[in-house]
Short mmCIF file of N, CA, C and O in Angstrom, two decimals:
data_model
loop_
_atom_site.label_atom_id
_atom_site.label_comp_id
_atom_site.label_asym_id
_atom_site.label_seq_id
_atom_site.Cartn_x
_atom_site.Cartn_y
_atom_site.Cartn_z
N MET A 187 95.22 139.32 63.36
CA MET A 187 94.98 139.20 61.93
C MET A 187 93.68 139.90 61.60
O MET A 187 92.69 139.73 62.29
N ASP A 188 93.70 140.68 60.54
CA ASP A 188 92.51 141.40 60.09
C ASP A 188 91.73 140.51 59.12
O ASP A 188 92.00 140.48 57.92
N VAL A 189 90.78 139.77 59.65
CA VAL A 189 90.01 138.83 58.85
C VAL A 189 89.13 139.56 57.84
O VAL A 189 88.92 139.07 56.73
N THR A 190 88.66 140.74 58.19
CA THR A 190 87.82 141.52 57.26
C THR A 190 88.61 141.87 56.00
O THR A 190 88.10 141.71 54.89
N ASP A 191 89.83 142.33 56.17
CA ASP A 191 90.68 142.66 55.02
C ASP A 191 91.03 141.41 54.23
O ASP A 191 91.03 141.42 52.99
N LEU A 192 91.30 140.32 54.94
CA LEU A 192 91.61 139.06 54.28
C LEU A 192 90.42 138.59 53.45
O LEU A 192 90.59 138.14 52.31
N ARG A 193 89.22 138.70 53.98
CA ARG A 193 88.00 138.31 53.25
C ARG A 193 87.83 139.18 52.01
O ARG A 193 87.50 138.68 50.94
N ARG A 194 88.06 140.48 52.15
CA ARG A 194 87.93 141.39 51.00
C ARG A 194 88.90 140.97 49.89
O ARG A 194 88.50 140.86 48.72
N LYS A 195 90.14 140.70 50.26
CA LYS A 195 91.13 140.30 49.27
C LYS A 195 90.77 138.95 48.65
O LYS A 195 90.90 138.76 47.43
N ALA A 196 90.30 138.02 49.46
CA ALA A 196 89.89 136.71 48.95
C ALA A 196 88.73 136.86 47.97
O ALA A 196 88.72 136.23 46.91
N ASP A 197 87.77 137.71 48.31
CA ASP A 197 86.62 137.93 47.43
C ASP A 197 87.02 138.60 46.12
O ASP A 197 86.35 138.45 45.11
N GLN A 198 88.13 139.33 46.15
CA GLN A 198 88.64 139.98 44.94
C GLN A 198 89.51 139.05 44.10
O GLN A 198 90.03 139.44 43.07
N GLY A 199 89.70 137.81 44.58
CA GLY A 199 90.43 136.82 43.79
C GLY A 199 91.88 136.63 44.15
O GLY A 199 92.61 135.95 43.43
N ASP A 200 92.33 137.18 45.27
CA ASP A 200 93.72 137.02 45.70
C ASP A 200 93.91 135.59 46.22
O ASP A 200 93.37 135.22 47.26
N SER A 201 94.68 134.79 45.50
CA SER A 201 94.82 133.37 45.85
C SER A 201 95.52 133.16 47.19
O SER A 201 95.19 132.23 47.93
N GLU A 202 96.46 134.02 47.53
CA GLU A 202 97.14 133.89 48.83
C GLU A 202 96.15 134.17 49.97
O GLU A 202 96.14 133.46 50.97
N ALA A 203 95.32 135.17 49.79
CA ALA A 203 94.29 135.48 50.79
C ALA A 203 93.27 134.35 50.89
O ALA A 203 92.84 133.98 51.99
N GLN A 204 92.90 133.79 49.75
CA GLN A 204 91.96 132.66 49.75
C GLN A 204 92.54 131.48 50.53
O GLN A 204 91.86 130.85 51.34
N HIS A 205 93.80 131.19 50.27
CA HIS A 205 94.46 130.07 50.94
C HIS A 205 94.57 130.33 52.44
O HIS A 205 94.27 129.45 53.25
N THR A 206 94.99 131.52 52.81
CA THR A 206 95.15 131.86 54.23
C THR A 206 93.80 131.83 54.95
O THR A 206 93.68 131.26 56.04
N LEU A 207 92.79 132.43 54.35
CA LEU A 207 91.46 132.45 54.96
C LEU A 207 90.89 131.03 55.04
O LEU A 207 90.24 130.67 56.02
N GLY A 208 91.16 130.23 54.02
CA GLY A 208 90.75 128.83 54.06
C GLY A 208 91.35 128.11 55.25
O GLY A 208 90.69 127.34 55.94
N GLY A 209 92.62 128.40 55.53
CA GLY A 209 93.27 127.82 56.70
C GLY A 209 92.63 128.27 58.00
O GLY A 209 92.49 127.48 58.94
N CYS A 210 92.21 129.52 58.04
CA CYS A 210 91.51 130.03 59.23
C CYS A 210 90.21 129.27 59.45
O CYS A 210 89.91 128.84 60.57
N TYR A 211 89.44 129.09 58.38
CA TYR A 211 88.18 128.35 58.52
C TYR A 211 88.42 126.89 58.85
O TYR A 211 87.65 126.29 59.61
N TYR A 212 89.47 126.32 58.31
CA TYR A 212 89.75 124.91 58.56
C TYR A 212 90.09 124.69 60.04
O TYR A 212 89.63 123.72 60.65
N THR A 213 90.89 125.57 60.60
CA THR A 213 91.34 125.40 61.98
C THR A 213 90.43 126.06 63.01
O THR A 213 90.52 125.75 64.20
N GLY A 214 89.60 126.99 62.54
CA GLY A 214 88.76 127.75 63.47
C GLY A 214 89.51 128.88 64.15
O GLY A 214 89.08 129.40 65.17
N LYS A 215 90.63 129.28 63.57
CA LYS A 215 91.43 130.36 64.13
C LYS A 215 90.95 131.69 63.55
O LYS A 215 90.92 131.85 62.32
N PHE A 216 90.54 132.60 64.39
CA PHE A 216 90.05 133.94 64.05
C PHE A 216 88.62 133.94 63.51
O PHE A 216 88.03 135.00 63.34
N VAL A 217 88.06 132.78 63.17
CA VAL A 217 86.69 132.65 62.66
C VAL A 217 86.11 131.34 63.22
O VAL A 217 86.85 130.50 63.73
N SER A 218 84.81 131.18 63.09
CA SER A 218 84.20 129.91 63.49
C SER A 218 84.62 128.83 62.50
O SER A 218 84.63 129.07 61.29
N GLN A 219 84.95 127.67 63.01
CA GLN A 219 85.40 126.57 62.15
C GLN A 219 84.29 126.19 61.17
O GLN A 219 83.13 126.04 61.55
N ASP A 220 84.67 126.08 59.89
CA ASP A 220 83.71 125.76 58.84
C ASP A 220 84.47 125.04 57.72
O ASP A 220 85.10 125.68 56.87
N TYR A 221 84.43 123.72 57.75
CA TYR A 221 85.19 122.93 56.77
C TYR A 221 84.72 123.16 55.34
O TYR A 221 85.53 123.18 54.41
N ALA A 222 83.43 123.34 55.15
CA ALA A 222 82.90 123.56 53.80
C ALA A 222 83.43 124.88 53.23
O ALA A 222 83.84 124.94 52.06
N GLU A 223 83.45 125.93 54.04
CA GLU A 223 83.98 127.22 53.57
C GLU A 223 85.48 127.11 53.33
O GLU A 223 85.99 127.68 52.36
N ALA A 224 86.18 126.38 54.17
CA ALA A 224 87.62 126.18 53.96
C ALA A 224 87.86 125.51 52.61
O ALA A 224 88.72 125.94 51.84
N ALA A 225 87.09 124.47 52.32
CA ALA A 225 87.26 123.75 51.05
C ALA A 225 86.98 124.65 49.86
O ALA A 225 87.70 124.61 48.85
N VAL A 226 85.95 125.48 49.95
CA VAL A 226 85.63 126.41 48.86
C VAL A 226 86.80 127.35 48.62
O VAL A 226 87.21 127.57 47.46
N LEU A 227 87.34 127.89 49.68
CA LEU A 227 88.46 128.84 49.54
C LEU A 227 89.72 128.14 49.03
O LEU A 227 90.43 128.69 48.17
N PHE A 228 90.02 126.95 49.55
CA PHE A 228 91.17 126.20 49.03
C PHE A 228 91.00 125.91 47.55
O PHE A 228 91.95 126.02 46.77
N ARG A 229 89.80 125.54 47.14
CA ARG A 229 89.58 125.23 45.72
C ARG A 229 89.76 126.47 44.85
O ARG A 229 90.37 126.39 43.78
N ARG A 230 89.24 127.60 45.29
CA ARG A 230 89.41 128.84 44.50
C ARG A 230 90.88 129.17 44.32
O ARG A 230 91.32 129.52 43.22
N ALA A 231 91.65 129.04 45.40
CA ALA A 231 93.09 129.32 45.30
C ALA A 231 93.79 128.27 44.43
O ALA A 231 94.66 128.61 43.62
N ALA A 232 93.41 127.02 44.57
CA ALA A 232 94.00 125.95 43.76
C ALA A 232 93.70 126.17 42.28
O ALA A 232 94.58 125.96 41.43
N ASP A 233 92.50 126.60 41.98
CA ASP A 233 92.12 126.86 40.59
C ASP A 233 92.98 127.95 39.96
O ASP A 233 93.11 128.02 38.74
N GLN A 234 93.58 128.78 40.80
CA GLN A 234 94.48 129.84 40.31
C GLN A 234 95.94 129.40 40.34
O GLN A 234 96.83 130.19 40.05
N GLY A 235 96.18 128.15 40.74
CA GLY A 235 97.54 127.62 40.72
C GLY A 235 98.30 127.72 42.02
O GLY A 235 99.50 127.46 42.05
N HIS A 236 97.64 128.08 43.10
CA HIS A 236 98.32 128.19 44.40
C HIS A 236 98.75 126.81 44.87
O HIS A 236 97.93 125.92 45.08
N LEU A 237 100.04 126.61 45.04
CA LEU A 237 100.61 125.30 45.36
C LEU A 237 100.09 124.73 46.68
O LEU A 237 99.66 123.58 46.75
N GLY A 238 100.13 125.52 47.73
CA GLY A 238 99.65 125.05 49.03
C GLY A 238 98.18 124.70 49.00
O GLY A 238 97.73 123.76 49.67
N ALA A 239 97.42 125.45 48.23
CA ALA A 239 95.98 125.19 48.12
C ALA A 239 95.71 123.87 47.40
O ALA A 239 94.75 123.18 47.72
N HIS A 240 96.55 123.53 46.42
CA HIS A 240 96.41 122.22 45.77
C HIS A 240 96.50 121.12 46.82
O HIS A 240 95.68 120.19 46.84
N PHE A 241 97.49 121.23 47.68
CA PHE A 241 97.68 120.22 48.71
C PHE A 241 96.52 120.22 49.71
O PHE A 241 95.96 119.18 50.03
N ASN A 242 96.15 121.41 50.21
CA ASN A 242 95.11 121.48 51.23
C ASN A 242 93.75 121.06 50.69
O ASN A 242 93.00 120.36 51.39
N TYR A 243 93.43 121.46 49.47
CA TYR A 243 92.15 121.03 48.90
C TYR A 243 92.19 119.52 48.64
O TYR A 243 91.20 118.82 48.86
N GLY A 244 93.34 119.02 48.22
CA GLY A 244 93.49 117.57 48.05
C GLY A 244 93.25 116.82 49.34
O GLY A 244 92.61 115.76 49.36
N CYS A 245 93.74 117.37 50.45
CA CYS A 245 93.50 116.74 51.77
C CYS A 245 92.01 116.74 52.10
O CYS A 245 91.48 115.75 52.62
N CYS A 246 91.33 117.85 51.80
CA CYS A 246 89.88 117.90 52.04
C CYS A 246 89.18 116.82 51.23
O CYS A 246 88.30 116.11 51.76
N LEU A 247 89.56 116.67 49.97
CA LEU A 247 88.93 115.66 49.11
C LEU A 247 89.28 114.24 49.58
O LEU A 247 88.41 113.37 49.60
N ARG A 248 90.52 114.02 49.94
CA ARG A 248 90.94 112.70 50.39
C ARG A 248 90.17 112.26 51.64
O ARG A 248 89.76 111.12 51.77
N ASP A 249 89.99 113.22 52.56
CA ASP A 249 89.38 112.90 53.84
C ASP A 249 87.86 113.12 53.86
O ASP A 249 87.21 112.75 54.84
N GLY A 250 87.32 113.75 52.82
CA GLY A 250 85.90 114.07 52.83
C GLY A 250 85.57 115.16 53.84
O GLY A 250 84.50 115.15 54.45
N THR A 251 86.48 116.10 54.01
CA THR A 251 86.30 117.18 54.98
C THR A 251 85.76 118.42 54.28
O THR A 251 86.47 119.08 53.53
N GLY A 252 84.48 118.69 54.48
CA GLY A 252 83.85 119.86 53.88
C GLY A 252 83.37 119.65 52.46
O GLY A 252 82.70 120.50 51.90
N VAL A 253 83.75 118.52 51.87
CA VAL A 253 83.36 118.16 50.51
C VAL A 253 83.17 116.64 50.47
O VAL A 253 83.72 115.93 51.32
N PRO A 254 82.46 116.14 49.47
CA PRO A 254 82.38 114.68 49.33
C PRO A 254 83.78 114.09 49.06
O PRO A 254 84.58 114.70 48.35
N GLN A 255 84.05 112.94 49.62
CA GLN A 255 85.34 112.30 49.43
C GLN A 255 85.53 111.92 47.96
O GLN A 255 84.62 111.42 47.31
N ASP A 256 86.73 112.20 47.45
CA ASP A 256 87.05 111.91 46.06
C ASP A 256 88.55 111.61 45.97
O ASP A 256 89.36 112.52 45.76
N ASP A 257 88.91 110.36 46.14
CA ASP A 257 90.32 109.97 46.14
C ASP A 257 91.00 110.23 44.80
O ASP A 257 92.17 110.60 44.76
N HIS A 258 90.26 110.05 43.72
CA HIS A 258 90.83 110.27 42.38
C HIS A 258 91.24 111.73 42.20
O HIS A 258 92.36 112.02 41.76
N GLU A 259 90.35 112.65 42.51
CA GLU A 259 90.66 114.08 42.37
C GLU A 259 91.74 114.50 43.36
O GLU A 259 92.60 115.31 43.04
N ALA A 260 91.70 113.95 44.56
CA ALA A 260 92.74 114.26 45.55
C ALA A 260 94.11 113.85 45.02
O ALA A 260 95.06 114.63 45.11
N ALA A 261 94.21 112.67 44.46
CA ALA A 261 95.49 112.19 43.92
C ALA A 261 95.97 113.09 42.79
O ALA A 261 97.16 113.39 42.68
N ARG A 262 95.04 113.55 41.95
CA ARG A 262 95.39 114.45 40.85
C ARG A 262 95.98 115.75 41.39
O ARG A 262 97.01 116.25 40.89
N LEU A 263 95.36 116.30 42.43
CA LEU A 263 95.86 117.54 43.02
C LEU A 263 97.21 117.33 43.69
O LEU A 263 98.09 118.19 43.60
N PHE A 264 97.39 116.21 44.37
CA PHE A 264 98.68 115.94 45.01
C PHE A 264 99.77 115.80 43.95
O PHE A 264 100.88 116.32 44.15
N ARG A 265 99.47 115.14 42.85
CA ARG A 265 100.46 115.02 41.76
C ARG A 265 100.81 116.39 41.18
O ARG A 265 101.97 116.70 40.92
N ARG A 266 99.79 117.21 40.99
CA ARG A 266 100.02 118.55 40.44
C ARG A 266 100.91 119.36 41.38
O ARG A 266 101.84 120.04 40.94
N ALA A 267 100.62 119.28 42.68
CA ALA A 267 101.43 120.02 43.65
C ALA A 267 102.87 119.51 43.67
O ALA A 267 103.80 120.29 43.74
N ALA A 268 103.03 118.20 43.58
CA ALA A 268 104.37 117.61 43.62
C ALA A 268 105.19 117.96 42.38
O ALA A 268 106.43 118.04 42.45
N ASN A 269 104.53 118.17 41.27
CA ASN A 269 105.23 118.47 40.01
C ASN A 269 105.57 119.93 39.82
O ASN A 269 106.18 120.28 38.82
N LYS A 270 105.17 120.77 40.73
CA LYS A 270 105.47 122.21 40.59
C LYS A 270 106.74 122.57 41.27
O LYS A 270 107.22 122.03 42.17
#
């Protein structure tokens, strides 16, 4: 996987690239594991309506992984993802 190209696309606002790169940071695959960076990328993609990112950012919020725990916001994101 070309992480450099993925980062460029994510920085340009590509929600799929943001979501994919967020997954890389979350798992530590191809990059050093960084939950905070994963959450930032998931949120950017979710803000653009990316369905998977709604779920993944919701999991970060629910578990307090990379962001402060927020069950209310997590539930909102899970509902939004379920309704799409």
